[in-house]
Short mmCIF file of C-alpha atoms and ligand atoms in Angstrom, two decimals:
data_model
loop_
_atom_site.label_atom_id
_atom_site.label_comp_id
_atom_site.label_asym_id
_atom_site.label_seq_id
_atom_site.Cartn_x
_atom_site.Cartn_y
_atom_site.Cartn_z
CA MET B 1 0.00 0.00 0.00
CA ALA B 2 1.32 3.44 -0.93
CA LEU B 3 2.57 5.57 1.93
CA LYS B 4 0.92 8.96 2.38
CA LEU B 5 2.70 12.17 3.35
CA SER B 6 0.93 12.00 6.73
CA ASP B 7 2.58 8.61 7.38
CA TYR B 8 5.93 10.41 7.66
CA LYS B 9 4.65 12.79 10.36
CA THR B 10 4.50 12.22 14.10
CA ASP B 11 2.15 13.84 16.61
CA VAL B 12 5.03 15.03 18.81
CA HIS B 13 4.42 18.61 19.97
CA ASN B 14 6.53 21.09 17.98
CA ASP B 15 7.77 24.13 19.93
CA TRP B 16 9.70 25.92 17.18
CA CYS B 17 8.88 29.65 17.11
CA PRO B 18 6.03 30.76 14.82
CA GLY B 19 7.38 31.57 11.36
CA CYS B 20 10.65 29.68 11.87
CA GLY B 21 12.26 28.46 8.65
CA ASP B 22 12.75 25.04 10.25
CA PHE B 23 9.12 24.19 9.43
CA GLY B 24 9.79 24.45 5.69
CA ILE B 25 12.81 22.16 5.91
CA LEU B 26 10.88 19.60 7.95
CA ASN B 27 8.06 19.63 5.38
CA ALA B 28 10.53 19.27 2.51
CA ILE B 29 12.20 16.24 4.12
CA GLN B 30 8.84 14.55 4.73
CA MET B 31 7.69 15.33 1.18
CA ALA B 32 10.91 13.95 -0.33
CA LEU B 33 10.66 10.71 1.67
CA SER B 34 7.01 10.40 0.65
CA ASP B 35 7.76 11.14 -3.04
CA MET B 36 10.37 8.39 -3.03
CA GLN B 37 8.09 6.05 -1.06
CA ILE B 38 10.93 5.16 1.28
CA PRO B 39 9.56 2.65 3.81
CA LEU B 40 9.49 4.08 7.33
CA HIS B 41 11.80 1.34 8.64
CA ARG B 42 14.34 2.00 5.85
CA ALA B 43 15.08 5.63 6.80
CA ALA B 44 16.94 7.05 9.78
CA ILE B 45 17.22 10.76 10.61
CA PHE B 46 20.11 11.85 12.82
CA SER B 47 20.47 15.27 14.42
CA GLY B 48 22.91 17.25 16.49
CA ILE B 49 22.01 19.84 19.14
CA GLY B 50 20.13 23.06 18.43
CA CYS B 51 16.63 24.02 17.35
CA SER B 52 17.12 21.83 14.27
CA GLY B 53 18.13 18.96 16.56
CA LYS B 54 14.46 18.34 17.27
CA THR B 55 13.75 17.39 13.64
CA PRO B 56 13.92 13.57 14.07
CA HIS B 57 11.17 13.78 16.72
CA PHE B 58 8.74 14.98 14.05
CA ILE B 59 9.50 12.38 11.34
CA HIS B 60 7.99 8.93 11.66
CA THR B 61 11.11 6.97 10.73
CA TYR B 62 13.98 5.90 12.91
CA GLY B 63 15.30 9.03 14.62
CA ILE B 64 18.41 9.58 16.67
CA HIS B 65 19.04 12.88 18.49
CA THR B 66 22.80 12.81 19.11
CA LEU B 67 25.41 15.15 20.65
CA HIS B 68 26.52 18.67 19.82
CA GLY B 69 28.65 18.65 16.68
CA ARG B 70 28.74 14.85 16.54
CA VAL B 71 25.90 14.05 14.18
CA LEU B 72 28.16 13.00 11.29
CA PRO B 73 30.13 10.30 13.16
CA PHE B 74 26.85 8.77 14.39
CA ALA B 75 25.20 8.92 10.99
CA GLN B 76 28.21 7.58 9.07
CA GLY B 77 28.54 4.73 11.56
CA ALA B 78 24.89 3.78 11.08
CA LYS B 79 25.22 3.80 7.29
CA LEU B 80 28.37 1.69 7.36
CA SER B 81 26.78 -0.74 9.78
CA ASN B 82 23.56 -1.03 7.76
CA PRO B 83 24.06 0.04 4.11
CA ASP B 84 20.36 -0.67 3.39
CA LEU B 85 19.27 2.39 5.39
CA GLU B 86 18.68 5.81 3.83
CA ILE B 87 20.51 8.14 6.21
CA LEU B 88 19.81 11.85 6.58
CA ALA B 89 21.84 13.85 9.07
CA VAL B 90 20.59 17.32 10.05
CA GLY B 91 21.86 20.14 12.22
CA GLY B 92 22.46 23.86 12.49
CA ASP B 93 25.40 25.80 11.09
CA GLY B 94 26.77 26.25 14.61
CA ASP B 95 26.52 22.54 15.26
CA GLY B 96 28.05 21.45 11.95
CA LEU B 97 30.52 24.22 11.12
CA GLY B 98 31.58 25.27 14.64
CA ILE B 99 32.12 22.41 17.05
CA GLY B 100 31.46 19.87 14.29
CA ALA B 101 33.78 21.39 11.67
CA GLY B 102 36.40 18.67 12.02
CA HIS B 103 33.81 15.97 11.41
CA PHE B 104 32.49 17.94 8.41
CA VAL B 105 35.92 17.87 6.76
CA SER B 106 36.58 14.24 7.67
CA ALA B 107 33.20 13.19 6.28
CA GLY B 108 34.07 14.79 2.95
CA ARG B 109 37.21 12.67 2.71
CA ARG B 110 35.19 9.47 3.18
CA ASN B 111 32.27 10.07 0.81
CA VAL B 112 29.84 7.80 2.68
CA ASP B 113 26.64 7.44 0.64
CA MET B 114 24.22 9.60 2.72
CA VAL B 115 22.84 13.14 3.04
CA TYR B 116 23.75 16.00 5.40
CA ILE B 117 21.45 19.03 5.66
CA ILE B 118 22.51 22.18 7.49
CA PHE B 119 19.78 24.52 8.78
CA ASN B 120 21.70 27.74 8.22
CA ASN B 121 20.33 30.74 10.15
CA ALA B 122 23.72 32.28 11.10
CA VAL B 123 22.89 32.26 14.84
CA TYR B 124 22.76 29.80 17.74
CA GLY B 125 18.97 30.01 18.06
CA LEU B 126 18.53 27.51 20.89
CA THR B 127 20.87 29.46 23.18
CA LYS B 128 19.52 32.97 22.48
CA GLY B 129 21.14 33.96 19.21
CA GLN B 130 24.92 34.15 19.59
CA ALA B 131 26.93 34.58 16.36
CA ALA B 132 27.29 31.26 14.52
CA PRO B 133 29.99 30.40 11.91
CA THR B 134 28.00 31.63 8.90
CA LEU B 135 27.22 35.09 10.32
CA LYS B 136 28.99 37.65 8.14
CA LEU B 137 31.77 39.84 9.53
CA GLY B 138 30.43 43.11 10.93
CA MET B 139 26.80 42.00 11.17
CA LYS B 140 24.96 42.92 14.33
CA THR B 141 21.75 41.01 14.87
CA LYS B 142 19.37 42.13 17.62
CA SER B 143 20.70 39.33 19.82
CA LEU B 144 24.31 40.63 19.78
CA PRO B 145 25.63 43.50 21.95
CA GLN B 146 28.21 44.35 19.26
CA ALA B 147 28.81 43.54 15.61
CA ASN B 148 30.29 40.14 14.77
CA VAL B 149 34.08 40.32 14.95
CA ASN B 150 34.73 37.01 13.15
CA ASN B 151 34.66 36.37 9.45
CA SER B 152 32.16 33.79 8.20
CA VAL B 153 32.58 30.28 6.81
CA ASN B 154 31.44 29.62 3.25
CA PRO B 155 29.75 26.19 3.70
CA ILE B 156 29.49 25.51 -0.04
CA ALA B 157 33.19 26.13 -0.72
CA LEU B 158 34.22 24.25 2.43
CA ALA B 159 32.17 21.23 1.37
CA LEU B 160 33.88 21.25 -2.02
CA VAL B 161 37.44 21.33 -0.72
CA ALA B 162 36.57 18.74 1.96
CA GLY B 163 35.46 16.31 -0.76
CA PHE B 164 31.64 16.25 -0.67
CA THR B 165 30.47 14.97 -4.03
CA PHE B 166 27.01 16.59 -4.17
CA ILE B 167 26.71 20.19 -2.98
CA ALA B 168 23.53 22.23 -3.08
CA ARG B 169 21.81 25.14 -1.42
CA GLY B 170 18.08 25.51 -0.74
CA TYR B 171 15.79 28.05 0.83
CA SER B 172 13.42 26.98 3.56
CA TYR B 173 10.47 29.02 2.26
CA ASP B 174 10.72 27.43 -1.20
CA VAL B 175 9.63 24.02 0.03
CA ARG B 176 9.01 22.35 -3.35
CA HIS B 177 12.41 23.36 -4.71
CA LEU B 178 14.05 22.17 -1.48
CA LYS B 179 12.12 18.90 -1.64
CA ASP B 180 13.50 18.29 -5.14
CA LEU B 181 17.04 19.03 -3.93
CA ILE B 182 16.67 16.56 -1.04
CA ARG B 183 15.38 13.91 -3.40
CA LYS B 184 18.33 14.41 -5.75
CA ALA B 185 20.70 14.33 -2.77
CA VAL B 186 19.28 10.99 -1.62
CA GLU B 187 19.55 9.59 -5.16
CA HIS B 188 23.16 10.76 -5.48
CA LYS B 189 25.87 8.10 -5.18
CA GLY B 190 28.09 9.50 -2.44
CA LEU B 191 28.04 12.11 0.31
CA ALA B 192 25.53 14.88 -0.38
CA PHE B 193 25.42 18.23 1.38
CA ILE B 194 22.58 20.77 1.32
CA ASP B 195 23.06 24.20 2.90
CA VAL B 196 19.57 25.52 3.62
CA LEU B 197 19.05 29.24 4.18
CA GLN B 198 16.69 29.25 7.13
CA PRO B 199 15.44 32.54 8.56
CA CYS B 200 15.32 32.67 12.36
CA PRO B 201 12.72 35.39 13.00
CA THR B 202 13.42 35.38 16.73
CA TYR B 203 17.15 36.21 16.75
CA ASN B 204 18.33 37.06 13.24
CA ASP B 205 16.57 40.30 12.26
CA ILE B 206 18.88 40.88 9.25
CA ASN B 207 18.57 37.76 7.06
CA THR B 208 14.79 37.68 7.31
CA LYS B 209 12.18 36.32 4.93
CA GLU B 210 11.60 39.89 3.68
CA TRP B 211 15.35 40.37 3.18
CA PHE B 212 15.61 37.18 1.09
CA GLN B 213 12.50 38.32 -0.84
CA GLY B 214 14.43 41.50 -1.61
CA LEU B 215 11.86 44.04 -0.39
CA ASP B 216 14.74 46.53 0.09
CA ASN B 217 16.69 45.33 -2.97
CA ILE B 218 15.87 47.82 -5.72
CA ASN B 219 17.00 47.14 -9.27
CA PRO B 220 18.68 50.39 -10.42
CA GLU B 221 17.67 49.74 -14.04
CA ASN B 222 13.90 49.56 -13.53
CA GLY B 223 13.36 50.70 -9.94
CA ARG B 224 11.64 47.44 -9.04
CA GLN B 225 12.18 45.17 -6.06
CA MET B 226 14.44 42.24 -6.92
CA PRO B 227 14.41 38.92 -4.99
CA ARG B 228 17.85 38.14 -3.66
CA ILE B 229 17.47 34.40 -4.24
CA TYR B 230 17.77 33.04 -7.75
CA LYS B 231 17.96 29.48 -9.07
CA LEU B 232 21.21 28.32 -10.63
CA GLU B 233 19.40 26.05 -13.07
CA GLU B 234 17.50 29.02 -14.49
CA THR B 235 20.74 30.71 -15.53
CA GLY B 236 22.17 27.82 -17.57
CA TYR B 237 24.61 26.87 -14.81
CA ASP B 238 25.39 23.13 -14.73
CA GLY B 239 27.56 21.82 -11.87
CA VAL B 240 27.48 18.16 -12.91
CA VAL B 241 30.87 16.60 -13.62
CA TYR B 242 30.16 14.41 -16.66
CA GLU B 243 33.70 13.11 -17.06
CA PRO B 244 36.77 13.33 -14.76
CA GLY B 245 38.66 15.63 -17.11
CA GLU B 246 36.33 18.55 -16.32
CA ILE B 247 36.57 18.38 -12.52
CA ASN B 248 38.85 21.42 -12.15
CA THR B 249 36.77 23.58 -14.48
CA LYS B 250 33.54 22.72 -12.66
CA MET B 251 35.17 23.32 -9.27
CA ALA B 252 36.41 26.76 -10.31
CA LYS B 253 32.96 27.78 -11.58
CA MET B 254 31.38 26.51 -8.41
CA ILE B 255 33.69 28.49 -6.12
CA GLU B 256 32.85 31.63 -8.08
CA ARG B 257 29.09 31.09 -7.60
CA SER B 258 29.53 30.12 -3.94
CA ASN B 259 31.02 33.56 -3.24
CA GLU B 260 27.90 35.35 -4.49
CA TRP B 261 26.06 36.99 -1.58
CA GLY B 262 24.27 40.23 -0.95
CA ASN B 263 22.00 41.34 -3.77
CA ARG B 264 22.14 37.98 -5.57
CA ILE B 265 22.17 34.63 -3.73
CA PRO B 266 22.16 31.38 -5.75
CA VAL B 267 20.28 28.22 -4.76
CA GLY B 268 20.24 24.86 -6.55
CA ILE B 269 22.89 22.25 -7.30
CA PHE B 270 26.39 23.74 -7.27
CA TYR B 271 28.33 20.54 -7.85
CA LYS B 272 27.76 16.83 -8.48
CA ASN B 273 30.51 14.33 -9.09
CA GLU B 274 29.90 10.56 -9.10
CA HIS B 275 33.41 9.69 -10.30
CA ILE B 276 34.80 9.44 -6.75
CA PRO B 277 34.39 5.99 -5.13
CA THR B 278 32.10 5.93 -2.11
CA TYR B 279 33.39 4.69 1.22
CA GLN B 280 31.24 1.58 0.80
CA GLU B 281 32.91 0.83 -2.54
CA ARG B 282 36.32 1.22 -0.90
CA ILE B 283 35.32 -1.26 1.82
CA VAL B 284 34.03 -3.77 -0.74
CA ALA B 285 37.45 -3.66 -2.39
CA ARG B 286 38.85 -5.01 0.89
CA ILE B 287 35.90 -7.09 2.17
CA PRO B 288 34.04 -8.47 -0.88
CA ASN B 289 30.97 -9.73 1.06
CA TYR B 290 30.52 -6.49 3.04
CA ILE B 291 27.26 -5.47 1.33
CA GLU B 292 25.65 -8.93 1.77
CA ASN B 293 26.91 -9.33 5.32
CA PRO B 294 27.38 -5.91 6.93
CA PRO B 295 27.78 -5.56 10.72
CA SER B 296 24.03 -4.99 11.23
CA LYS B 297 23.25 -8.47 9.85
CA GLN B 298 25.78 -10.30 11.97
CA HIS B 299 24.56 -12.15 15.06
CA ILE B 300 26.08 -10.80 18.23
CA SER B 301 24.53 -13.35 20.61
CA ASP B 302 23.13 -16.90 20.55
CA THR B 303 19.63 -17.98 21.63
CA ASN B 304 20.78 -17.89 25.27
CA SER B 305 21.94 -14.26 24.82
CA LYS B 306 25.54 -15.37 25.12
CA PRO B 307 27.79 -13.11 23.01
CA THR B 308 28.94 -14.85 19.87
CA ALA B 309 31.46 -12.20 18.92
CA SER B 310 35.03 -13.00 19.73
CA ILE B 311 37.82 -10.49 19.48
CA ASN B 312 40.55 -13.11 19.94
CA ARG B 313 41.23 -13.42 16.20
CA LEU B 314 41.36 -9.64 15.84
CA LEU B 315 43.77 -9.34 18.75
CA GLU B 316 45.89 -12.11 17.25
CA ASP B 317 45.99 -10.26 13.91
CA LEU B 318 47.10 -7.08 15.66
CA ARG B 319 49.92 -8.65 17.66
CA VAL B 320 53.22 -6.91 17.01
CA ASP B 321 55.46 -9.52 18.70
CA LYS B 322 54.76 -12.28 16.15
FE1 SF4 G 1 13.58 28.82 14.79
FE2 SF4 G 1 15.14 30.77 15.70
FE3 SF4 G 1 13.01 30.01 17.11
FE4 SF4 G 1 15.11 28.40 16.91
S1 SF4 G 1 15.08 30.41 17.90
S2 SF4 G 1 12.97 27.79 16.69
S3 SF4 G 1 15.82 28.81 14.80
S4 SF4 G 1 12.99 30.98 15.07
#
């Protein structure tokens, strides 16, 4: 029987602030899972700490609310243990690009076949709006006593140099476009990253919904308001690497677009490269039956609950005095 969108929703009380961009991202994830008809028991959503950390509570699949900045190690471990699962990791920009920045870079090197979505509002919303890693230098939100003294991280460029093989940006109030990006990220072979611009109406009074809509952004040529957000695909941009020889060219074009900010902000797929082996493929090269017999399918105890795993052989293999 076909799964309905409502099947992917829980009845857990949601206490996000009214108007928060998180709602759009949650809806887009549920719509993407529903579009793809992913069985509830075949998906697992992992989160870090922050307002976005509550996301797994609202999706009726497996959900694991982990530690601050540690969502990627948990999520990668789950995927490697059970390659049959569709894994989505979510978290804020503070969670993923502040305390979790080391894991972000390490994940890129591995290219585990899963999706990571950052809810990017440029502040630490859960703890009253301190400056997060994507807040621009010199910006003073209403939650800060003084302007931000640090420069900001460019998540799109960082993902590229770390080794992510699918890199996109969405906007939380364009739910259908974001849903399509999530679907493409899940279908991608390798590690996919989506940076989602997510207004926080409670603490970030600069990058608001009205700001992204461009209500103050007047086109000097015709005097009309101009939305800041535009779609890469509508400009002829194509970030797909069709053959390895064009990797450097595509990377250079992507970096150029990733630096656009201010009056024009691109969303869509910046980069997609399926020529890099996934971590699972690298494991299969060493352990040929890994996919048929991954750790999650191995018995760890007998019918009397006695552990069947033995580390003696492993210890013997590791001995250095042989
Ligand atoms: Fe959303 Fe900001 Fe409220 Fe957190 S503090 S729920 S990010 S509006």
